[in-house]
Coordinates of C-alpha atoms in Angstrom, one line a residue:
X1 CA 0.0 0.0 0.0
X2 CA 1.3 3.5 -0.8
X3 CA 2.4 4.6 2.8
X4 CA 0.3 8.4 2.2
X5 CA -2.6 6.4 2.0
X6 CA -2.2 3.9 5.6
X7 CA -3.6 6.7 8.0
X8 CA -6.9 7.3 5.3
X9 CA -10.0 7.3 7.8
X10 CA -7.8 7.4 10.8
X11 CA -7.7 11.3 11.3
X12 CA -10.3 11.3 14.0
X13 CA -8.8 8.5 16.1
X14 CA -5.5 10.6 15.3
X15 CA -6.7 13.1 16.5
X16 CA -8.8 11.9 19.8
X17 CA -5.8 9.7 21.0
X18 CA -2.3 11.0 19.7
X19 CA -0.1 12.0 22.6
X20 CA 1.5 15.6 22.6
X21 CA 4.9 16.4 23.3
X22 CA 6.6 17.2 26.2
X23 CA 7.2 21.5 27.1
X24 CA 11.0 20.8 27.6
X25 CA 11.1 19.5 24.1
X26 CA 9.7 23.2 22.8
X27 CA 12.2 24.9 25.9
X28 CA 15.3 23.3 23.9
X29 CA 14.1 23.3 20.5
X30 CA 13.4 27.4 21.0
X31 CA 16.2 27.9 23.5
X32 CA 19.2 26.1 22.3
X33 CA 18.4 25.7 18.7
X34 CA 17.6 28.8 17.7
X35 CA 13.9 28.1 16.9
X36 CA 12.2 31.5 16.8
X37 CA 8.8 33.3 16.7
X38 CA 10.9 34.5 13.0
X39 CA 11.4 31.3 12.2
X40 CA 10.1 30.0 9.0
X41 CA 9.9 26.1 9.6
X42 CA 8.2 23.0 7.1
X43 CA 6.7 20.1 9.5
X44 CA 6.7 17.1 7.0
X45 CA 4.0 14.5 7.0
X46 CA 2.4 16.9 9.5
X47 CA -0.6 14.7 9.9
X48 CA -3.5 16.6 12.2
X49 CA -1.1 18.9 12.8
X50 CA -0.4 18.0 16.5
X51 CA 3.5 19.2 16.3
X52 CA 2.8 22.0 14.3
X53 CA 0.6 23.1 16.5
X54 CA 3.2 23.6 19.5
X55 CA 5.4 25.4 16.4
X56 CA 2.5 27.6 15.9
X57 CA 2.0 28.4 19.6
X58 CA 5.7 29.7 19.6
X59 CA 4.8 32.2 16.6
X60 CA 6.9 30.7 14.2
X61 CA 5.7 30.4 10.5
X62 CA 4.8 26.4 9.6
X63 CA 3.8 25.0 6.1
X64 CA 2.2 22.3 7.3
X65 CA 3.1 19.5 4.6
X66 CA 0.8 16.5 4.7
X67 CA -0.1 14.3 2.0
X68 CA -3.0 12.3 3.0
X69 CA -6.1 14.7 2.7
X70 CA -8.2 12.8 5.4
X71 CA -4.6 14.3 7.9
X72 CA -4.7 17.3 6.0
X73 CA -8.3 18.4 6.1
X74 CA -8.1 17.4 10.1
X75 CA -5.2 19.9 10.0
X76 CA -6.6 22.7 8.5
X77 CA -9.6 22.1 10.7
X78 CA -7.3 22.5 13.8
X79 CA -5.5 25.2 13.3
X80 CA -7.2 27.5 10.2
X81 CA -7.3 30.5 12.9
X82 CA -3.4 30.5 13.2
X83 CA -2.6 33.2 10.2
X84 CA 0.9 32.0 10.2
X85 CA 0.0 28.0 9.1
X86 CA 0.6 27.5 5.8
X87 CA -1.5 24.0 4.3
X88 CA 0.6 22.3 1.7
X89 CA -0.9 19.1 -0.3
X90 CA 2.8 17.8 -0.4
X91 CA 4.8 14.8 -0.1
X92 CA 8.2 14.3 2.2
X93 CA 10.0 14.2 -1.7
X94 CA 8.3 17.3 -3.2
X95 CA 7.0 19.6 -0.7
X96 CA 5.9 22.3 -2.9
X97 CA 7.8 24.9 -1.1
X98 CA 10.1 27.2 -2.9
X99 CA 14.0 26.7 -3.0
X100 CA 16.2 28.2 0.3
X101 CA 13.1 29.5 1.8
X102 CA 13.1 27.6 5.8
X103 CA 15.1 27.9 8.4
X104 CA 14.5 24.6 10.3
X105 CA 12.4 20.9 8.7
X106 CA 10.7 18.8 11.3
X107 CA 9.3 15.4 11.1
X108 CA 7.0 14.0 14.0
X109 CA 6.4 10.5 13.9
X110 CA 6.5 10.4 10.3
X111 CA 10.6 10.2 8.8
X112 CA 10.2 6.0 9.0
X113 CA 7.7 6.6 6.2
X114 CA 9.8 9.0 3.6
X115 CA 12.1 7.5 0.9
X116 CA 14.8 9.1 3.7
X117 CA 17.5 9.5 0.1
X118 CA 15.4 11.5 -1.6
X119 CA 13.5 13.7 1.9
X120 CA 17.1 14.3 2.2
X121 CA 17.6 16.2 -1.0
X122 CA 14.2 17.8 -0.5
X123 CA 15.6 19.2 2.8
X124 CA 18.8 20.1 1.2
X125 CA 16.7 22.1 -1.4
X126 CA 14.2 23.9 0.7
X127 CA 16.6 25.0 3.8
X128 CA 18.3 28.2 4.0
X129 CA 22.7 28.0 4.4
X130 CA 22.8 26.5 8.0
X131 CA 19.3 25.4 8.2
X132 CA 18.5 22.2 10.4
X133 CA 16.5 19.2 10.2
X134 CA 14.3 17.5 13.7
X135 CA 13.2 14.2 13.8
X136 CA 11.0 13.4 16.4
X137 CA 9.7 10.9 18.0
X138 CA 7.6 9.5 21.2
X139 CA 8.7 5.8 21.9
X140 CA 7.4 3.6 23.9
X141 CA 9.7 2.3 27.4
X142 CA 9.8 -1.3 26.4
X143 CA 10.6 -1.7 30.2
X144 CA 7.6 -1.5 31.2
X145 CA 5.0 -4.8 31.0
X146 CA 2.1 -3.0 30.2
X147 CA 4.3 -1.8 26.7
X148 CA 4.9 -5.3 26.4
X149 CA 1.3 -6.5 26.5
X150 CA 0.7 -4.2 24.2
X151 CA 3.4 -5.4 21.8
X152 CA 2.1 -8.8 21.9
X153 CA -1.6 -7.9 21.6
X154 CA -0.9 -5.9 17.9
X155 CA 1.2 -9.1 16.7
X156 CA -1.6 -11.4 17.8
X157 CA -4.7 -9.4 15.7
X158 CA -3.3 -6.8 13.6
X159 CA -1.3 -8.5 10.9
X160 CA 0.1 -5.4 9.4
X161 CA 2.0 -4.8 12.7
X162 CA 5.8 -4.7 12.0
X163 CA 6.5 -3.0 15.6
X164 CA 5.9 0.1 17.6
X165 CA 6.4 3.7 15.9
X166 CA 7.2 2.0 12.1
X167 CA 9.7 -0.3 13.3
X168 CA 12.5 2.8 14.0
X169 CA 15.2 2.0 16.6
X170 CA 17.2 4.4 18.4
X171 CA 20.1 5.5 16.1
X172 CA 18.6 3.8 13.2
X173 CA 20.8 3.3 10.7
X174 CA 18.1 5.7 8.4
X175 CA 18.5 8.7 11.0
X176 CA 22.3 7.5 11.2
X177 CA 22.5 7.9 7.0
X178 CA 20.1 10.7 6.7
X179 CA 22.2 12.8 9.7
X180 CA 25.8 11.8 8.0
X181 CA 26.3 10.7 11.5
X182 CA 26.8 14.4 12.5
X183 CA 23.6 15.1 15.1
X184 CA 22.8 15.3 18.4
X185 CA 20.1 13.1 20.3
X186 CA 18.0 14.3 23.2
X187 CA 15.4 12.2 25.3
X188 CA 12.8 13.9 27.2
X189 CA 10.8 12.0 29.2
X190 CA 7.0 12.2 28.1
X191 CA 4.8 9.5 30.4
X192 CA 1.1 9.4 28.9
X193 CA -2.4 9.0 30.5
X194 CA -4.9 7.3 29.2
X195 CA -8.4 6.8 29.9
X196 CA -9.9 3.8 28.2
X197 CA -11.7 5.8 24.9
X198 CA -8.0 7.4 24.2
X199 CA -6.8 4.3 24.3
X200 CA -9.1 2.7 22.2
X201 CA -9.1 5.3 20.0
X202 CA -4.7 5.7 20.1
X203 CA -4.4 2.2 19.0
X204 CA -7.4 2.7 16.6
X205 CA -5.2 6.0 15.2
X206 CA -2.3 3.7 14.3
X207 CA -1.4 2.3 10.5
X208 CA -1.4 -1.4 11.3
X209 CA -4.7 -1.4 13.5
X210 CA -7.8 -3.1 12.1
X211 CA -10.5 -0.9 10.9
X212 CA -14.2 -1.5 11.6
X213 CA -15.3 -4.1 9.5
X214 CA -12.2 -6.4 9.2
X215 CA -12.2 -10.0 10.7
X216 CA -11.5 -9.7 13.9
X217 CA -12.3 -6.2 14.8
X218 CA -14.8 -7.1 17.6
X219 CA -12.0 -9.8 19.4
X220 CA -9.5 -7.0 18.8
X221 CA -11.4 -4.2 20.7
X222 CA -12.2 -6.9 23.4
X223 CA -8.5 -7.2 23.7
X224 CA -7.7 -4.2 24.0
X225 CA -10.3 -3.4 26.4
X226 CA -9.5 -6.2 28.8
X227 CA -6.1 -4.5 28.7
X228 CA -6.6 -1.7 30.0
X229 CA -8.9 -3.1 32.2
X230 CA -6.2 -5.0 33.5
X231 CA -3.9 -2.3 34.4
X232 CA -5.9 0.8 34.8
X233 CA -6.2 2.4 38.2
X234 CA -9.2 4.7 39.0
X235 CA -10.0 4.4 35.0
X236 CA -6.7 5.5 33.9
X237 CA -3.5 3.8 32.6
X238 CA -0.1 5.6 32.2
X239 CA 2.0 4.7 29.6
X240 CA 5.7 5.2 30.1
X241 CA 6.7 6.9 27.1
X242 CA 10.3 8.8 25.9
X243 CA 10.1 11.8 23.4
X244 CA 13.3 11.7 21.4
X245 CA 15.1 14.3 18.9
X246 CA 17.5 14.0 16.7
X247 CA 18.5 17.2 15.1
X248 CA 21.5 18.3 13.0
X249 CA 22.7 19.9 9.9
X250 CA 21.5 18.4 6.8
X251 CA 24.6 18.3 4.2

């Protein structure tokens, strides 16, 4: 399946129970990285918008570049009222957006799905001298059981599950490549709480989840409600969850 077409009919799930990002993500990414309420930055395979929201909320200028038009629409939904977004019907390869024109790309959840060669000349063409790429992600701790469970209950009904957040590892040899091996990696620690319709509707959101109407949906939602059942205290789970960036020159 063309990978712009996985999260079709998933926007509102995405958007119910996607997890934000942690404020001392935004506190480095503004503070030491020179990320600005000047700043003119393209968030790639921006989805719903979640991340560019935050960027938005700094004042900085976003083209919000999504591909899907389900995520897209969602988007522009979202945040229409912020007069510096910028909706782009573009693609991590062609963006749309003119040549040396942003000062900083960012990716959220989304750089395991580019053709990472050619994103990389994309970001070569579209940033400024000195401009800087972000990837970003929010992992799962695999420490903890309930993560675990979890793991084991998407291999058991959802057969287009190839592992949490598109199969990335810390330091993948993709960011590694894409990087040069020249970037620096932050972790921030981002725990999540769930009540049991975010959850639902979180593992709904994701690419490899059944969809109403496939075999199996109704003993898959039974799963996943037991789970949480099982490890929810005063209707609530928490999730321990790690935000990590990876941010460098792009050469």
């Amino acid at each position: 399946m063309d990978n712009t077409k996985k999260f079709s009919g998933r926007a509102e799930f995405y958007t119910r129970g996607r997890p934000g990002y942690p404020q001392a993500l935004f506190d480095c990414l503004y503070g030491k990285y020179g990320f600005s309420d000047r700043s003119v930055i393209a968030d790639i395979g921006a989805g719903t918008g979640k991340f560019s929201k935050y960027l938005l909320d700094n004042g900085s200028k976003v083209y919000i570049v999504e591909p899907n038009d389900d995520m897209r629409l969602a988007a522009r939904s979202a945040l229409s009222n912020y007069t510096k977004a910028v909706f782009m019907n573009g693609s991590s390869e062609i963006t749309g957006i003119d040549d040396c024109s942003v000062d900083f790309v960012t990716a959220a959840q989304a750089f395991h799905w580019f053709d990472t060669k050619k994103f990389k000349e994309e970001c070569k063409r579209i940033l400024c001298p000195g401009g800087k790429a972000a990837l970003i992600w929010n992992m799962r701790d695999m420490n903890s059981e309930f993560n675990v469970r979890c793991e084991a209950l998407f291999r058991k009904h959802c057969p287009g599950f190839k592992g949490f957040h598109g199969g990335i590892q810390y330091d993948d040899g993709r960011i590694i490549a894409f990087f040069g091996n020249n970037y620096e990696k932050i972790i921030f620690e981002n725990p999540i709480a769930f009540t049991k319709n975010k959850f639902i509707a979180r593992s709904l959101s994701a690419s490899y989840s059944l969809k109403k109407g496939s075999d199996g949906f109704e003993k898959y939602i039974k799963a996943l409600e037991d789970l949480f059942d099982r490890y929810s205290e005063d209707g609530i789970v928490e999730m321990k969850n790690n935000t990590v960036l990876y941010i460098g020159l792009v050469k």
